[in-house]
Structures are given as C-alpha cells and as structure tokens.
Amino acid sequence: MTGIWLAYAVYAYQNLYQSTGVSGVYVGTQPSTADQATEAILAEYSRLADQSLTPQELAEGKQQFKGQVMLSLENPLSRMNRLASVALHHDRY
C-alpha cells in the first residue's frame, strides 16, 4: 500500500505456532476509502501468493524481524512471554 495514501495507519501481524499460524492486516482508513484499502491489501496478498519476494524485500523483512526481537528483549513482559512460548511449544530454550 506504499504510495497509495488510502490509510493513516497500516499494521500487519502474524502469530506463529508449531504447526500452523495466522496473519492479518489492520488498516485505519476513512469509510470513503475502506473498499479501496481492502482491494489494495487483497492485491498485495495475491502478489505474494503468485510471486516470490525480491531479494531486497526478503532482506528488509529479515532485518525488521531481527529489530523487533531485539526491542522485545528490552521489555521484561515480552521476554517472559517469549520464554514461555518456547517452553510450551518446543519444550526447550
């Protein structure tokens, strides 16, 4: 949705589990542009399903993920949630 300017907030998320997961997109937009924003999101999901990521997109995604993990380690609650998740899902640290 970069450059389209249909939303004032866009947030993508995923919850990964041992054998499954879920992902989604939150969009803050005006009612008048909600349909266009939905179409743009669906088009991007379709593109991801039909094409592989470019090397640059993959590198940027990996870097962002690493940064999020590092920042989450600064928060004690996030650290405990991460440790508990590892213990529950993998039974190892």
Backbone as numpy.savetxt, mean C-alpha at the origin, in Angstrom:
# Nx Ny Nz CAx CAy CAz Cx Cy Cz
-2.56 7.66 -10.13 -3.38 8.85 -10.13 -2.52 10.10 -10.13
-1.24 9.93 -10.27 -0.35 11.08 -10.27 -0.66 11.98 -11.45
-0.80 13.27 -11.19 -1.02 14.24 -12.24 -2.47 14.43 -12.65
-3.38 13.62 -12.15 -4.78 13.73 -12.55 -5.51 14.75 -11.69
-5.13 14.91 -10.45 -5.71 15.87 -9.51 -7.20 15.65 -9.25
-7.56 14.41 -9.02 -8.94 14.09 -8.71 -9.17 13.95 -7.21
-8.10 13.91 -6.44 -8.23 13.64 -5.01 -7.31 14.54 -4.21
-7.72 14.82 -2.98 -6.86 15.57 -2.08 -6.10 14.65 -1.15
-6.44 13.37 -1.14 -5.71 12.37 -0.36 -5.86 11.01 -1.02
-4.77 10.29 -1.13 -4.79 8.93 -1.65 -3.90 8.09 -0.74
-4.43 6.97 -0.29 -3.68 6.10 0.60 -3.90 4.66 0.18
-2.83 3.97 -0.13 -2.92 2.55 -0.47 -2.38 1.75 0.71
-2.97 0.60 0.93 -2.54 -0.22 2.06 -2.63 -1.70 1.70
-1.92 -2.49 2.47 -2.02 -3.94 2.34 -1.83 -4.57 3.71
-2.51 -5.67 3.90 -2.34 -6.51 5.08 -1.93 -7.88 4.56
-0.73 -8.29 4.91 -0.20 -9.55 4.42 -0.26 -10.60 5.52
-0.71 -11.78 5.15 -0.81 -12.89 6.07 0.01 -14.04 5.52
0.06 -15.13 6.24 0.93 -16.24 5.85 0.56 -16.80 4.48
-0.71 -16.98 4.19 -1.09 -17.57 2.91 -2.07 -16.72 2.11
-2.36 -15.52 2.57 -3.30 -14.66 1.86 -3.01 -13.21 2.23
-3.82 -12.32 1.77 -3.66 -10.91 2.10 -4.78 -10.09 1.50
-4.75 -8.82 1.77 -5.76 -7.90 1.25 -5.08 -6.56 0.98
-5.51 -5.90 -0.05 -5.00 -4.56 -0.33 -6.18 -3.66 -0.69
-5.98 -2.38 -0.55 -7.04 -1.45 -0.86 -6.50 -0.05 -1.06
-7.38 0.82 -1.46 -7.04 2.22 -1.70 -8.11 3.08 -1.06
-7.66 4.06 -0.29 -8.55 5.08 0.28 -8.33 6.35 -0.52
-9.42 7.01 -0.90 -9.32 8.25 -1.66 -10.21 9.30 -1.02
-9.64 10.44 -0.74 -10.42 11.59 -0.30 -10.65 12.48 -1.51
-11.90 12.60 -1.93 -12.21 13.35 -3.15 -13.57 14.03 -2.99
-13.88 14.88 -3.90 -15.18 15.55 -3.92 -16.21 14.60 -4.52
-17.47 14.70 -4.11 -18.50 13.85 -4.71 -18.56 13.98 -6.24
-18.26 15.15 -6.74 -18.34 15.37 -8.18 -17.24 14.66 -8.96
-16.15 14.27 -8.29 -15.05 13.57 -8.98 -14.87 12.14 -8.50
-15.80 11.64 -7.67 -15.66 10.29 -7.10 -15.64 9.22 -8.19
-16.51 9.33 -9.18 -16.53 8.32 -10.24 -15.24 8.33 -11.05
-14.72 9.52 -11.35 -13.46 9.62 -12.09 -12.31 9.04 -11.28
-12.30 9.31 -9.98 -11.24 8.77 -9.11 -11.31 7.25 -9.07
-12.52 6.71 -8.97 -12.69 5.25 -8.96 -12.20 4.65 -10.27
-12.54 5.27 -11.38 -12.09 4.79 -12.69 -10.57 4.82 -12.80
-9.94 5.87 -12.28 -8.49 5.97 -12.32 -7.83 4.87 -11.49
-8.39 4.58 -10.33 -7.85 3.51 -9.48 -8.00 2.16 -10.17
-9.18 1.88 -10.72 -9.40 0.61 -11.41 -8.48 0.47 -12.62
-8.24 1.57 -13.33 -7.33 1.54 -14.47 -5.91 1.20 -14.02
-5.49 1.73 -12.89 -4.15 1.44 -12.38 -4.04 -0.01 -11.94
-5.07 -0.54 -11.26 -5.07 -1.96 -10.90 -5.01 -2.83 -12.16
-5.75 -2.45 -13.19 -5.74 -3.20 -14.44 -4.35 -3.17 -15.08
-3.72 -2.01 -15.05 -2.36 -1.88 -15.60 -1.40 -2.80 -14.85
-1.51 -2.81 -13.52 -0.63 -3.67 -12.72 -0.87 -5.15 -13.00
-2.12 -5.52 -13.28 -2.43 -6.91 -13.58 -1.91 -7.32 -14.96
-1.92 -6.39 -15.91 -1.54 -6.69 -17.28 -0.05 -6.53 -17.56
0.60 -5.65 -16.84 2.01 -5.34 -17.08 2.80 -5.53 -15.79
4.05 -5.82 -15.93 4.88 -5.87 -14.73 5.36 -4.46 -14.39
5.79 -4.30 -13.17 6.32 -3.00 -12.75 7.60 -2.70 -13.51
7.85 -1.43 -13.76 9.13 -1.06 -14.34 10.20 -1.23 -13.26
11.45 -1.39 -13.64 12.51 -1.49 -12.64 12.53 -0.29 -11.68
12.24 0.89 -12.20 12.22 2.08 -11.35 11.07 2.02 -10.35
9.87 1.60 -10.79 8.73 1.48 -9.88 9.01 0.46 -8.79
9.62 -0.66 -9.16 9.95 -1.69 -8.18 10.97 -1.17 -7.17
12.00 -0.49 -7.64 13.02 0.05 -6.74 12.42 1.09 -5.80
11.56 1.95 -6.32 10.91 2.96 -5.47 10.01 2.31 -4.43
9.28 1.28 -4.82 8.41 0.57 -3.88 9.20 -0.10 -2.78
10.31 -0.74 -3.15 11.16 -1.38 -2.14 11.74 -0.35 -1.17
12.18 0.77 -1.70 12.75 1.81 -0.86 11.71 2.38 0.10
10.51 2.60 -0.39 9.44 3.12 0.47 9.10 2.11 1.56
9.03 0.83 1.20 8.73 -0.20 2.19 9.80 -0.25 3.28
11.06 -0.20 2.87 12.16 -0.20 3.84 12.05 1.00 4.77
11.74 2.16 4.21 11.59 3.36 5.02 10.46 3.24 6.02
9.35 2.66 5.59 8.21 2.48 6.49 8.56 1.53 7.64
9.29 0.47 7.33 9.70 -0.46 8.38 10.62 0.24 9.37
11.58 0.99 8.87 12.51 1.70 9.76 11.78 2.69 10.64
10.85 3.44 10.09 10.09 4.39 10.89 9.21 3.69 11.92
8.65 2.55 11.54 7.79 1.83 12.49 8.58 1.29 13.66
9.87 1.05 13.48 10.70 0.54 14.57 10.94 1.60 15.64
10.67 2.86 15.33 10.83 3.93 16.31 9.64 4.01 17.26
8.55 3.37 16.92 7.34 3.40 17.72 7.22 2.08 18.50
7.24 2.12 19.84 7.18 0.87 20.62 5.95 0.02 20.31
4.79 0.63 20.12 3.59 -0.14 19.81 3.74 -0.86 18.47
4.28 -0.17 17.48 4.49 -0.80 16.17 5.48 -1.95 16.28
6.53 -1.77 17.08 7.51 -2.84 17.26 6.86 -4.06 17.89
6.04 -3.84 18.92 5.39 -4.96 19.58 4.39 -5.66 18.65
3.65 -4.88 17.86 2.73 -5.48 16.90 3.48 -6.34 15.88
4.61 -5.83 15.41 5.41 -6.57 14.43 5.95 -7.86 15.05
6.49 -7.77 16.26 7.02 -8.97 16.93 5.91 -9.99 17.19
4.75 -9.52 17.62 3.63 -10.42 17.87 3.16 -11.08 16.57
3.12 -10.33 15.50 2.70 -10.88 14.22 3.66 -11.96 13.75
4.95 -11.71 13.88 5.95 -12.71 13.49 5.79 -13.96 14.34
5.63 -13.77 15.65 5.49 -14.91 16.55 4.23 -15.72 16.24
3.13 -15.05 15.95 1.88 -15.75 15.68 1.85 -16.44 14.33
2.41 -15.79 13.33 2.30 -16.31 11.97 3.45 -17.22 11.57
4.61 -17.02 12.16 5.79 -17.78 11.73 6.41 -18.59 12.86
6.01 -18.32 14.08 6.54 -19.01 15.26 8.06 -18.90 15.36
8.60 -17.80 14.87 10.04 -17.53 15.00 10.26 -16.03 14.87
11.42 -15.56 15.27 11.73 -14.12 15.19 12.59 -13.84 14.00
